[in-house]
mmCIF file of C-alpha atoms in Angstrom:
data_model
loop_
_atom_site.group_PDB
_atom_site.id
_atom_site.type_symbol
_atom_site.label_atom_id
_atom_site.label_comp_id
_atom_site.label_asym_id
_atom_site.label_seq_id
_atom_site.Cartn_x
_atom_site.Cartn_y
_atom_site.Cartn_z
ATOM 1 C CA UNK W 1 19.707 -9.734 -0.656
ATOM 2 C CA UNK W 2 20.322 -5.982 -1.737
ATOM 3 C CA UNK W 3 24.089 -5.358 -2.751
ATOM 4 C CA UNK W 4 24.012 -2.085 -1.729
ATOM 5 C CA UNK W 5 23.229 -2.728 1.650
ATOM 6 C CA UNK W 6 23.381 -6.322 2.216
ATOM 7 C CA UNK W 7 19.956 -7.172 4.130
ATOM 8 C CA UNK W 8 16.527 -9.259 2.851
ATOM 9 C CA UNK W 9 14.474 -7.518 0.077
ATOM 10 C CA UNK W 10 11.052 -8.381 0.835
ATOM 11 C CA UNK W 11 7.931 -6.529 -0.528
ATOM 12 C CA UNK W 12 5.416 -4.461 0.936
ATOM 13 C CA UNK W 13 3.308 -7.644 1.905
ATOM 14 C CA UNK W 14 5.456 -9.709 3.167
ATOM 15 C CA UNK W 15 7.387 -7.105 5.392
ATOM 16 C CA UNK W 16 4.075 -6.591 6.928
ATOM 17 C CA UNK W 17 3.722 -10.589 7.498
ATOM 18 C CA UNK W 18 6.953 -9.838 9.608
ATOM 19 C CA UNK W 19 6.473 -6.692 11.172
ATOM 20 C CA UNK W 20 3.424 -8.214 12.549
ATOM 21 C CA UNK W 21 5.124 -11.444 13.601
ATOM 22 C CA UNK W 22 7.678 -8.740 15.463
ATOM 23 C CA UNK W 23 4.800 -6.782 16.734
ATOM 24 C CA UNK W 24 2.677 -10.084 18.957
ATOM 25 C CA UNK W 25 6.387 -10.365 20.432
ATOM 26 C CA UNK W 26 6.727 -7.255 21.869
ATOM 27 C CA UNK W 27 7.879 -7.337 25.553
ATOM 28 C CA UNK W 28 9.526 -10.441 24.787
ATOM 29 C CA UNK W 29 13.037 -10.607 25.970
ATOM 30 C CA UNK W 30 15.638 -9.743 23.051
ATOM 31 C CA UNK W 31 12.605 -8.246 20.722
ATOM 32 C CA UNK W 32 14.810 -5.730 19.481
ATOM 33 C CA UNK W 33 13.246 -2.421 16.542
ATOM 34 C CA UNK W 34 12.963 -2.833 13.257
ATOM 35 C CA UNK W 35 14.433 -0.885 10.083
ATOM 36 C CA UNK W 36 13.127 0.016 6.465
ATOM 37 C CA UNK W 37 14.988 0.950 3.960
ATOM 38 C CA UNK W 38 13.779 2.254 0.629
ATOM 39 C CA UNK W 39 13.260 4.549 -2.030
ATOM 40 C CA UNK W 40 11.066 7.655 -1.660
ATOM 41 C CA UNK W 41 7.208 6.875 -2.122
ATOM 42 C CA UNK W 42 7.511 3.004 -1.988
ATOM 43 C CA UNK W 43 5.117 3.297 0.855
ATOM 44 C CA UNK W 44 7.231 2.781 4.042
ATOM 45 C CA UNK W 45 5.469 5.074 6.209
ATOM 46 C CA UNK W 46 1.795 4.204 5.241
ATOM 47 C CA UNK W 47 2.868 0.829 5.766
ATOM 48 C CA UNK W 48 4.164 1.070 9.548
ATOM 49 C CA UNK W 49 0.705 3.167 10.021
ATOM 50 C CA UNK W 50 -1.433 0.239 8.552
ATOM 51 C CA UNK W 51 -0.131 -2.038 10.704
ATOM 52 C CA UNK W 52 -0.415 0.124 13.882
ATOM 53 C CA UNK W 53 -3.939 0.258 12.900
ATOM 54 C CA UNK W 54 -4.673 -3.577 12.158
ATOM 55 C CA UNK W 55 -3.179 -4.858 14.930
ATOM 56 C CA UNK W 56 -4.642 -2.112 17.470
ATOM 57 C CA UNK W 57 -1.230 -0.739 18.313
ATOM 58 C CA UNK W 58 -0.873 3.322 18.950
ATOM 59 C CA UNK W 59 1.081 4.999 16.816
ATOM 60 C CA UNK W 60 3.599 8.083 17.132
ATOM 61 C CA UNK W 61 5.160 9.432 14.032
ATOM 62 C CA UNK W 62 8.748 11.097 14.674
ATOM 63 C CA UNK W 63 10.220 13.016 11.699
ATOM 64 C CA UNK W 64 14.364 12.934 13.322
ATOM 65 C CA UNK W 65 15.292 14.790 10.470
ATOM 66 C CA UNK W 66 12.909 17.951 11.681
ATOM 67 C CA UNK W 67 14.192 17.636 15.201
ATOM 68 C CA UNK W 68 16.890 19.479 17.117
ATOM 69 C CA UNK W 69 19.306 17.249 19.272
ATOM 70 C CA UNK W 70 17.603 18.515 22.872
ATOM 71 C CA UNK W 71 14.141 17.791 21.689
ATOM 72 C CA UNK W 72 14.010 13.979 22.661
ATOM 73 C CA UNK W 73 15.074 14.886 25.851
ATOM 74 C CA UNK W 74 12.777 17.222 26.530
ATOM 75 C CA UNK W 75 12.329 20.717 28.739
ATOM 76 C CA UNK W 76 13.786 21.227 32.441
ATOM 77 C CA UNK W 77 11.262 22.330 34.734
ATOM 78 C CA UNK W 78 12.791 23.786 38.429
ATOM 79 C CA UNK W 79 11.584 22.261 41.493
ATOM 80 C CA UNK W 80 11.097 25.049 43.881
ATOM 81 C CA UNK W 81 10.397 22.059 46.536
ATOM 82 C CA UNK W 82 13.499 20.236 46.252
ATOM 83 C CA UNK W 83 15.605 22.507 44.384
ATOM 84 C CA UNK W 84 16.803 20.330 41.782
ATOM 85 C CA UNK W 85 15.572 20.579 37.883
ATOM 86 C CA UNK W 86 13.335 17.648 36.615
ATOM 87 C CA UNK W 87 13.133 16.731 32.715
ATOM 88 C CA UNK W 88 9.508 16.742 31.120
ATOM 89 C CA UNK W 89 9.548 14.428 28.065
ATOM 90 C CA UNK W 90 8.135 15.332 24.428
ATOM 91 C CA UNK W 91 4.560 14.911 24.199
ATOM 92 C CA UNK W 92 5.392 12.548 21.125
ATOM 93 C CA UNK W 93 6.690 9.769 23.511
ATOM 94 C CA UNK W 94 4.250 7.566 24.847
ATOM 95 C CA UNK W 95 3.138 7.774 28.515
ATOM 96 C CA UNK W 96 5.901 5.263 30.573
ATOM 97 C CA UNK W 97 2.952 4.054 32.178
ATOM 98 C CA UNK W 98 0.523 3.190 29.745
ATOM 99 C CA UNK W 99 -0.405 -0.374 29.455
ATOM 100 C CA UNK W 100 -1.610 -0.472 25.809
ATOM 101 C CA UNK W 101 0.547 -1.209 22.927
ATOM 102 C CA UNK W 102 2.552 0.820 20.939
ATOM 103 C CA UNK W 103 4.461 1.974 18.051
ATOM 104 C CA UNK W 104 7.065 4.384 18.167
ATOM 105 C CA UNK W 105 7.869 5.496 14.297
ATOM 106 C CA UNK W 106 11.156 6.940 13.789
ATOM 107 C CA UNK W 107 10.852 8.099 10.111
ATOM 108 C CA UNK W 108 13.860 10.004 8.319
ATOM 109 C CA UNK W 109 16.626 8.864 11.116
ATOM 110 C CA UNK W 110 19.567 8.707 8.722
ATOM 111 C CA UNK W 111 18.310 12.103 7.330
ATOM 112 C CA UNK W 112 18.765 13.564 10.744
ATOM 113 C CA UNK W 113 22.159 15.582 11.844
ATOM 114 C CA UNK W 114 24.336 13.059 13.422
ATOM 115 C CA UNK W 115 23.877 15.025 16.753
ATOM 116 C CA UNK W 116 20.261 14.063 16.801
ATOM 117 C CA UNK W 117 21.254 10.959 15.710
ATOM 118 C CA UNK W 118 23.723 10.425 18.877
ATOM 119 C CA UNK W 119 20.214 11.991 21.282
ATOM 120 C CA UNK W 120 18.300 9.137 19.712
ATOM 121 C CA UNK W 121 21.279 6.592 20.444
ATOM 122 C CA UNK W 122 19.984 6.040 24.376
ATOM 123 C CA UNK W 123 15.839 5.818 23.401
ATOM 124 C CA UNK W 124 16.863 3.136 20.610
ATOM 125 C CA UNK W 125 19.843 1.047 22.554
ATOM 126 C CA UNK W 126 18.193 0.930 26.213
ATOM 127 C CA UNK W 127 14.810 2.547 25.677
ATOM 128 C CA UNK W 128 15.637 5.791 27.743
ATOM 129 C CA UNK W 129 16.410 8.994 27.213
ATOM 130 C CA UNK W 130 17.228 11.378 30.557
ATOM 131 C CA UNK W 131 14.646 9.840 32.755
ATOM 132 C CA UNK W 132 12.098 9.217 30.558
ATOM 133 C CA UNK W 133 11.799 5.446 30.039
ATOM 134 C CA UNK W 134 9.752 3.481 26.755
ATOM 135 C CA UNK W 135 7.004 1.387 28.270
ATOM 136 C CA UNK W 136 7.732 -2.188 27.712
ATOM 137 C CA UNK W 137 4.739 -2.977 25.199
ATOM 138 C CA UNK W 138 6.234 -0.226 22.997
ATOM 139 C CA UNK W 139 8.257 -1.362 20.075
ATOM 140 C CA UNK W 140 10.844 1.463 17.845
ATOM 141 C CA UNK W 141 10.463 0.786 14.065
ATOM 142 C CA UNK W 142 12.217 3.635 12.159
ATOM 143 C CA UNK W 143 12.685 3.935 8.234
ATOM 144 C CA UNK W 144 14.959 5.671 5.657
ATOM 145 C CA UNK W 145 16.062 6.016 2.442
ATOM 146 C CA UNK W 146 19.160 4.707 1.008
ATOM 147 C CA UNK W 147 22.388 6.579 -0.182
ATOM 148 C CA UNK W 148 21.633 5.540 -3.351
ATOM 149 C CA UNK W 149 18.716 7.438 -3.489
ATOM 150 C CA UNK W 150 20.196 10.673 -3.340
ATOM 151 C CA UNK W 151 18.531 11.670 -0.195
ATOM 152 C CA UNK W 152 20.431 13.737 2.398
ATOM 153 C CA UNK W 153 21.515 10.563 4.231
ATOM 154 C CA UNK W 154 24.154 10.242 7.211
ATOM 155 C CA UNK W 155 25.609 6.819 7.375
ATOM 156 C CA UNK W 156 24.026 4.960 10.528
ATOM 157 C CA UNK W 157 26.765 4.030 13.432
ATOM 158 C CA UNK W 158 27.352 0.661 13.584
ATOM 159 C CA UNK W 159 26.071 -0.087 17.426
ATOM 160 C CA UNK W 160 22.994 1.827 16.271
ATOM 161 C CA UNK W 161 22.614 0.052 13.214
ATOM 162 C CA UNK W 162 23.282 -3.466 15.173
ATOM 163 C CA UNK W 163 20.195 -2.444 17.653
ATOM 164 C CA UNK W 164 17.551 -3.310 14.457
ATOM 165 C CA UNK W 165 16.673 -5.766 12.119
ATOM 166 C CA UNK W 166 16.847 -4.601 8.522
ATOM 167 C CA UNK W 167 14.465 -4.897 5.888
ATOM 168 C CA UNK W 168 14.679 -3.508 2.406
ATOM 169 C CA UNK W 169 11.557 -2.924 0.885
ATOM 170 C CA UNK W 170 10.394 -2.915 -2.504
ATOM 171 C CA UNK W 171 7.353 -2.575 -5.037
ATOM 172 C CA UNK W 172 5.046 -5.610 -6.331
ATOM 173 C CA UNK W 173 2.952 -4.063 -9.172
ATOM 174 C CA UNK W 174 0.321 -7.522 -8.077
ATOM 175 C CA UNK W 175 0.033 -6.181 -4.204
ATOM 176 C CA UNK W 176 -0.031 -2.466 -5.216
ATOM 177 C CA UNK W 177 -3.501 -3.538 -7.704
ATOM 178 C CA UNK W 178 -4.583 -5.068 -4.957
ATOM 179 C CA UNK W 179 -4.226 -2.259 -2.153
ATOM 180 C CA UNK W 180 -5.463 0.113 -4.877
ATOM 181 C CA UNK W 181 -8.886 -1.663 -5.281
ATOM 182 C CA UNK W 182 -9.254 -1.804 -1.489
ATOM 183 C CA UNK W 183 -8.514 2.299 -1.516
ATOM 184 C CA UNK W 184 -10.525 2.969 -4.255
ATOM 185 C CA UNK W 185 -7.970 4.300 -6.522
ATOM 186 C CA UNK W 186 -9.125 5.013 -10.259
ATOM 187 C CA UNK W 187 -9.785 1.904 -12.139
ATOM 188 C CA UNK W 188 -7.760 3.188 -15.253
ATOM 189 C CA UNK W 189 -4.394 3.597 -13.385
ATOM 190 C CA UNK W 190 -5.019 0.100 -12.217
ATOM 191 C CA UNK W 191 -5.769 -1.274 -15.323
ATOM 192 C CA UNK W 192 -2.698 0.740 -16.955
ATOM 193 C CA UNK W 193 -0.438 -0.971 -14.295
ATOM 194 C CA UNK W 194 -1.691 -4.331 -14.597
ATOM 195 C CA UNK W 195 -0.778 -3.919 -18.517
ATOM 196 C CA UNK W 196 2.645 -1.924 -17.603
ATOM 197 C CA UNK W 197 3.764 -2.699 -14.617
ATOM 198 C CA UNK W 198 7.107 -1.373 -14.894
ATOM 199 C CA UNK W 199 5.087 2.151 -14.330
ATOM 200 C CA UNK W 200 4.498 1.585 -11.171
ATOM 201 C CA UNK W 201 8.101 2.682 -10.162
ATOM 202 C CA UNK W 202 10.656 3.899 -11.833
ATOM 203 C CA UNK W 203 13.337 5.862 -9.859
ATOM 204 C CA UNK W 204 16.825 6.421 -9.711
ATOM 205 C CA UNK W 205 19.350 8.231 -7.407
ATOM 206 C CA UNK W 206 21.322 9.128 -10.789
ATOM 207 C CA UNK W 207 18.780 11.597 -12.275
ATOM 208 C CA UNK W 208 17.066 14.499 -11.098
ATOM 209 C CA UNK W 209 13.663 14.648 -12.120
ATOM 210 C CA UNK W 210 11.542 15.880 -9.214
ATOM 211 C CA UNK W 211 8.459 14.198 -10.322
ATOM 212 C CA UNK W 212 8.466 10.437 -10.874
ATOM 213 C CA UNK W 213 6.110 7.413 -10.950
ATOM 214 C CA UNK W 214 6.247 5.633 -7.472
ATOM 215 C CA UNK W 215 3.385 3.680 -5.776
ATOM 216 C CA UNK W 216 2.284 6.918 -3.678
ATOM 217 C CA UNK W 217 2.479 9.431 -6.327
ATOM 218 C CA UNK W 218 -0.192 7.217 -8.800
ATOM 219 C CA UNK W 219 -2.199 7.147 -5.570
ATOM 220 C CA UNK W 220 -2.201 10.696 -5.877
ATOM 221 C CA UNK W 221 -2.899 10.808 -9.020
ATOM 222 C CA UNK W 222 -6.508 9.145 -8.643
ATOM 223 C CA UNK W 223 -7.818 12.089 -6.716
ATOM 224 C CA UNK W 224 -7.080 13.848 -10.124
ATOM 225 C CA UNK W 225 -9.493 11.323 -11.816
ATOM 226 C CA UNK W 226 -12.779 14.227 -11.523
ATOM 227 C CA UNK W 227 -11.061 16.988 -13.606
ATOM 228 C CA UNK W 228 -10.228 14.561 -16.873
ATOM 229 C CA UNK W 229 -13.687 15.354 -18.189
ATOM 230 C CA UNK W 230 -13.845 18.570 -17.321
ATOM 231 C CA UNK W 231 -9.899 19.831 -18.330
ATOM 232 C CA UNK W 232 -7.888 17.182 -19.796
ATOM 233 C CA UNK W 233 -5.002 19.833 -20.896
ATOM 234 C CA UNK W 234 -4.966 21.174 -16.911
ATOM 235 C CA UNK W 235 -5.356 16.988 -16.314
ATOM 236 C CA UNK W 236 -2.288 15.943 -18.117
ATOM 237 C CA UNK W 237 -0.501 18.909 -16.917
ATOM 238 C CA UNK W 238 -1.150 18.114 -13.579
ATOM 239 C CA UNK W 239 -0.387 14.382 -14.180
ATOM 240 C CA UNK W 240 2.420 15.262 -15.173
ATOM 241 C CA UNK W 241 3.710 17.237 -12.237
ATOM 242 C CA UNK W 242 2.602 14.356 -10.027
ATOM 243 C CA UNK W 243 3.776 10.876 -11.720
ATOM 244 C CA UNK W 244 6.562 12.614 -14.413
ATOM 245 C CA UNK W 245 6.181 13.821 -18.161
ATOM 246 C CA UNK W 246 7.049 10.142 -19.556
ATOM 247 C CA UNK W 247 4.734 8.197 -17.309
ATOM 248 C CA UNK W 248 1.963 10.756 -17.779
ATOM 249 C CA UNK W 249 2.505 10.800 -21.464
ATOM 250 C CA UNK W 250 1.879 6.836 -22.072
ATOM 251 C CA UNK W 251 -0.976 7.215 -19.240
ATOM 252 C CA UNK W 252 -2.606 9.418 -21.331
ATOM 253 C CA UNK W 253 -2.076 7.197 -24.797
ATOM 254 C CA UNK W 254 -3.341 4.274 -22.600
ATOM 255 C CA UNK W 255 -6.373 6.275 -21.725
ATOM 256 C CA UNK W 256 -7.623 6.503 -25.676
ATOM 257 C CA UNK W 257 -9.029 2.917 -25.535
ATOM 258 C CA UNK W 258 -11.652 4.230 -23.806
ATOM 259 C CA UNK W 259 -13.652 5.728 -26.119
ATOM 260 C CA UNK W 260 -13.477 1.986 -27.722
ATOM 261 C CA UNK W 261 -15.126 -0.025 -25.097
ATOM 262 C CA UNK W 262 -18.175 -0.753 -23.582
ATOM 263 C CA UNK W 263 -19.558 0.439 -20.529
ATOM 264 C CA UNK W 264 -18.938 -1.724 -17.672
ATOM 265 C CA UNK W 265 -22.213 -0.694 -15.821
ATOM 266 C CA UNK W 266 -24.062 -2.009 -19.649
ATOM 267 C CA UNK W 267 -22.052 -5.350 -19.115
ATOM 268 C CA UNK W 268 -23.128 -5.875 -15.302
ATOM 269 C CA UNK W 269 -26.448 -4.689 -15.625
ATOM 270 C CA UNK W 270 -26.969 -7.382 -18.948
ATOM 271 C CA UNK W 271 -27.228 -4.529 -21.658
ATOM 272 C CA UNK W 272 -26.228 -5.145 -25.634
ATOM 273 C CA UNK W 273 -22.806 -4.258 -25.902
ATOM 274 C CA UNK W 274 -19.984 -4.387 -28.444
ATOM 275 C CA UNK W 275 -16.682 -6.194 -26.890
ATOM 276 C CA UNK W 276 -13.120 -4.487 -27.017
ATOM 277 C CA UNK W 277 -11.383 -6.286 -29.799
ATOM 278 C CA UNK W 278 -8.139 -5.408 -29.052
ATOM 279 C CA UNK W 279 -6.013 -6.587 -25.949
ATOM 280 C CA UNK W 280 -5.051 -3.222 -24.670
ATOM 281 C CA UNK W 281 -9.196 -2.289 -24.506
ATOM 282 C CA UNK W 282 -9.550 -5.082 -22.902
ATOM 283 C CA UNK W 283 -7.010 -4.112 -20.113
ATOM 284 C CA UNK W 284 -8.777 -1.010 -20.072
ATOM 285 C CA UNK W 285 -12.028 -2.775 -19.147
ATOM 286 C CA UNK W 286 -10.899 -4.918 -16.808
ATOM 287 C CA UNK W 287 -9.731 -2.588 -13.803
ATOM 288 C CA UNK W 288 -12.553 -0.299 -14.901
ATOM 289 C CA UNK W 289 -15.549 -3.698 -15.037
ATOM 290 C CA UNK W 290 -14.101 -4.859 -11.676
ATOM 291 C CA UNK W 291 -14.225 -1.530 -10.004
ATOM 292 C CA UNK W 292 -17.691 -1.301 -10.828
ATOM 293 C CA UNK W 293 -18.641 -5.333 -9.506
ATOM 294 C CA UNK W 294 -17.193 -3.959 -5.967
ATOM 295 C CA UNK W 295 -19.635 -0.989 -6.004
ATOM 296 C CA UNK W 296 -22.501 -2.991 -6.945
ATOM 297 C CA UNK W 297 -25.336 -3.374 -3.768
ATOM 298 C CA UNK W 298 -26.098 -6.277 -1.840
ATOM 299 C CA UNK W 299 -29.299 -6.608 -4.038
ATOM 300 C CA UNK W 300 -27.960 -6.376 -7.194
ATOM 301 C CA UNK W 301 -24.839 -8.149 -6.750
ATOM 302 C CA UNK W 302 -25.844 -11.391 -7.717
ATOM 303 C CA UNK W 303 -27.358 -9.895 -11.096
ATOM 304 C CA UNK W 304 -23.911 -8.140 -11.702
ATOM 305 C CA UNK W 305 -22.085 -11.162 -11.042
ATOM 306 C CA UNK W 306 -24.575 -13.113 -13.397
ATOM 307 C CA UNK W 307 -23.658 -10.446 -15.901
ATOM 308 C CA UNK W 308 -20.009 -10.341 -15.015
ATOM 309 C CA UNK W 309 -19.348 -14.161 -15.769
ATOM 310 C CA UNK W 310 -21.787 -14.480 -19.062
ATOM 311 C CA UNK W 311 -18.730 -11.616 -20.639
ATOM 312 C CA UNK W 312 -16.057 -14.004 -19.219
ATOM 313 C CA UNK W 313 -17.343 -16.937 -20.988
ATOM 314 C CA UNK W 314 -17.814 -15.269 -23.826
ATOM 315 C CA UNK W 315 -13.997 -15.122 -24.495
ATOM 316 C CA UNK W 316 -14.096 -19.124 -24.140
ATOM 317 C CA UNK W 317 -13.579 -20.654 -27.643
ATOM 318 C CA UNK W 318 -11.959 -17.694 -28.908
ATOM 319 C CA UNK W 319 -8.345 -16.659 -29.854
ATOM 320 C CA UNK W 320 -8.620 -14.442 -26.206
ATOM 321 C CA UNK W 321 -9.438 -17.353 -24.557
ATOM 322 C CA UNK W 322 -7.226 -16.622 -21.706
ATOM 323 C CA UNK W 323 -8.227 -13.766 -20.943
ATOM 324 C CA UNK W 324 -11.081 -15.124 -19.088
ATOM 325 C CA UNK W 325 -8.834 -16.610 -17.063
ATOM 326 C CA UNK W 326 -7.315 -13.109 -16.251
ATOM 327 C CA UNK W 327 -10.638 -12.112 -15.445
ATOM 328 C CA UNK W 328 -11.215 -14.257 -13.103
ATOM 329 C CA UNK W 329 -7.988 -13.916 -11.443
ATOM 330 C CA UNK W 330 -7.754 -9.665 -10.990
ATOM 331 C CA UNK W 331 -11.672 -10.726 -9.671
ATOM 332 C CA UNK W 332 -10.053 -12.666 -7.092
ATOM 333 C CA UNK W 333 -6.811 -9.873 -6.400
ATOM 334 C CA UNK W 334 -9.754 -7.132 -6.697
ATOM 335 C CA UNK W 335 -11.692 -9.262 -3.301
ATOM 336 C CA UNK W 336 -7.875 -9.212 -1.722
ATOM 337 C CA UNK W 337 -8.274 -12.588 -1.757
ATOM 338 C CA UNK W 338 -6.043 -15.499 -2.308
ATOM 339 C CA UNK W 339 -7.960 -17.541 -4.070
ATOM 340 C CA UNK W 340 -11.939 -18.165 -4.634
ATOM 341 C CA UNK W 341 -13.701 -19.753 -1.450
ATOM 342 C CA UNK W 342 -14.724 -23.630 -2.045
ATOM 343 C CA UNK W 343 -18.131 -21.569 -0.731
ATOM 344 C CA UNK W 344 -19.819 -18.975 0.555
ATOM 345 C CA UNK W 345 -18.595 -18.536 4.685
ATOM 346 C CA UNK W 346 -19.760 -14.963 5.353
ATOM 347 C CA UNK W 347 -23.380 -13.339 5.432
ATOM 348 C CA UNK W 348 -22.925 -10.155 3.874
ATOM 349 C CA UNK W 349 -24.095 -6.780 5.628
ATOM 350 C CA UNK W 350 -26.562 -4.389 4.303
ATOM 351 C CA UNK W 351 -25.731 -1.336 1.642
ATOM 352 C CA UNK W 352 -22.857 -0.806 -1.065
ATOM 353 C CA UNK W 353 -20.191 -3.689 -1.081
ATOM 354 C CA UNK W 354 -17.028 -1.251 -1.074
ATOM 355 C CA UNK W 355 -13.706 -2.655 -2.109
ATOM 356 C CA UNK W 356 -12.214 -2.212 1.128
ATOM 357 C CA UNK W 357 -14.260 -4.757 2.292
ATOM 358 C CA UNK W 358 -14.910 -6.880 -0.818
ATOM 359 C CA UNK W 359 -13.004 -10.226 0.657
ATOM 360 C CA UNK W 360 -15.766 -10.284 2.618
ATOM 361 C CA UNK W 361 -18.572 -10.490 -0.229
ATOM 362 C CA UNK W 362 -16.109 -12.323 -2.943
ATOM 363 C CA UNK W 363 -17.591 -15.449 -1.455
ATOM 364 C CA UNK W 364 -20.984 -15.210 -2.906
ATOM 365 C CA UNK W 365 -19.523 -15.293 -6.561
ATOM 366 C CA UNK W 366 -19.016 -19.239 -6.046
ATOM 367 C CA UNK W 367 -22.407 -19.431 -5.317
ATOM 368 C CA UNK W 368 -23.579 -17.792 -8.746
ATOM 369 C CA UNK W 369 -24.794 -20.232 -11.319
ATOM 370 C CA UNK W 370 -23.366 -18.961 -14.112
ATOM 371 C CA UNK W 371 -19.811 -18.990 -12.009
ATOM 372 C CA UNK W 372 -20.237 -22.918 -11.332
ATOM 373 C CA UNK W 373 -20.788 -23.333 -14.865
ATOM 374 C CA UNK W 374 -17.492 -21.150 -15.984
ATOM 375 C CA UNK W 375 -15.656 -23.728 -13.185
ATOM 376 C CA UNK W 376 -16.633 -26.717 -14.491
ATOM 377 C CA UNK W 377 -15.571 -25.838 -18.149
ATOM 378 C CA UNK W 378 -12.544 -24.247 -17.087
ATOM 379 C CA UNK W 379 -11.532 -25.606 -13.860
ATOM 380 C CA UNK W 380 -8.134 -26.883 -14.689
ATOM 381 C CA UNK W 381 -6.828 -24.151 -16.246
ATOM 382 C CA UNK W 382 -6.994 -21.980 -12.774
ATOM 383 C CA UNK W 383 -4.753 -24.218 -11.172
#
């Protein structure tokens, strides 16, 4: 439970477990919105917008905090006919009418004025506002930072507050490797996470540094990944700005093992090869060797997997003998997977098999021969 504000702490996976659980009961009596708390960049909103888009829902994104008090309400419109005035809603509500289901994302609420906050009372208790009504199949989730954050936060009223059901989120440096090999995030950030995972986040309300490590701002940071060969002054620089000076700084120091390992496309495609020696190169490699499995075709994948499991067992019998063990496990968080299939249930489909869709594929590694081998020696220790 968090002290601060006395609701479930539950990270980015599982809150989407029960968002989704939330979601299949919408128009159910007493299904009621949802709140997330959280710090800035833990990945609230692109969470709410994932789920919208997994579970087929529409999704409208409300900023309160950029909103005046009469714009949920809407603009008067004089009927000549009848003279009387009629209210036309905000083109960011959903259509009363609309049969299809819906999300309705109310992101910054405590950051907006508490006037707003008192226009956004009616939509969130009784699903109105004026005349405008929610459509049934429509559910309110909203999200906001904490006081402790030092954001610009109004305390919520308690019968607002009492409309939702609180969830605090928070960061899982396992789950954020895994998202990031679905997105395609560099392979060196993951791999400097996996060995410090305490980088992923680091934050507090007390200080006032306006760049800091958070799960979005390393996401960021791979789309800086093309200008470290080119400019790696301008690259640290700019790393710097986006993640903070510290985290940059051992980024960077992590980042000199790579001059002292292999190449992971030499590995997969059965090339000589040196090993790292050292168990910070062979962090390095990891992220960077499973990376390259994911891109690997549909033709060649059995090769690189081949490949890919002769350098795991060459660790067996060695003082690094668990590392093959970590191998195979970030193989099995880089599929998204749980665990390794018993055996292959899925046909793959023609072309590159991405990492967004690598779950999909992983099965075909427990059909490798060189994988069945690996299990048989080193079954037990996977359990």
């Amino acid at each position: 439970m968090s002290d601060e504000l006395n609701i479930p702490i539950l990270t980015v996976l599982r809150t989407k477990t029960a968002l989704k659980v939330i979601i299949n009961d919408i128009g159910k009596e007493g299904t009621q919105g949802v709140f997330l708390w959280g710090p800035p960049g833990i990945g609230k909103s692109d969470l709410v917008k994932q789920i919208a888009d997994e579970t087929g829902s529409d999704f409208r994104d409300v900023r309160l905090g950029q909103l005046d008090p009469v714009d949920l309400r809407g603009l008067p419109v004089f009927d000549h006919e009848n003279k009387r005035s009629e209210w036309y809603p905000p083109s960011f509500l959903p259509d009363t009418n609309t049969k299809e289901k819906g999300i309705l994302f109310l992101d910054e609420i405590n950051t907006a004025a508490p006037a707003v906050q008192a226009a956004a009372y009616q939509l969130i208790l009784d699903r109105k506002v004026g005349d405008y009504t929610m459509p049934e199949n429509w559910i309110i989730i909203a999200a906001g930072n904490r006081r402790s954050d030092q954001a610009i936060a109004y305390k919520l009223p308690s019968p607002l507050a009492n409309r939702f059901t609180h969830i605090e989120v928070t960061h899982n440096p396992d789950e954020w490797r895994s998202w990031a090999y679905a997105h395609n995030v560099d392979p060196f950030i993951i791999g400097f996470i996996q060995f410090q995972p305490d980088a992923l986040f680091r934050f507090s309300g007390a200080t006032s540094e306006t760049a800091f490590p958070t799960p979005r701002s390393w996401a960021f940071s791979s789309n800086l990944q093309g200008l470290r060969d080119e400019d790696l002054e301008l690259y640290n620089s700019l790393l710097g700005g986006t993640v903070g000076k510290a985290a940059a700084q051992q980024f960077i120091a992590y980042l000199t093992y790579r001059d002292t390992i292999p190449s992971p496309v030499d590995i997969l495609e059965g090339k000589e090869y040196i090993p790292p020696e050292t168990p910070d190169a062979m962090y390095v490699l990891m992220a960077a060797l499973m990376a390259e499995l994911m891109r690997s075709t549909k033709a060649k994948f059995n090769d690189a997997t081949t490949n890919f499991m002769k350098y795991v067992s060459s660790y067996e019998n060695t003082p690094n003998a668990d590392h093959g063990i970590v191998l195979i496990k970030e193989l099995i968080r880089a599929s998204g997977a749980k665990k390794l299939p018993a055996k292959s249930s899925t046909s793959p489909t023609k072309g590159r098999l991405k990492a967004k869709t690598a779950g999909n594929y992983i099965s075909l590694v427990v059909q490798n021969d060189e994988y069945r081998k690996w299990q048989k020696r080193n079954g037990k220790s996977m359990k």
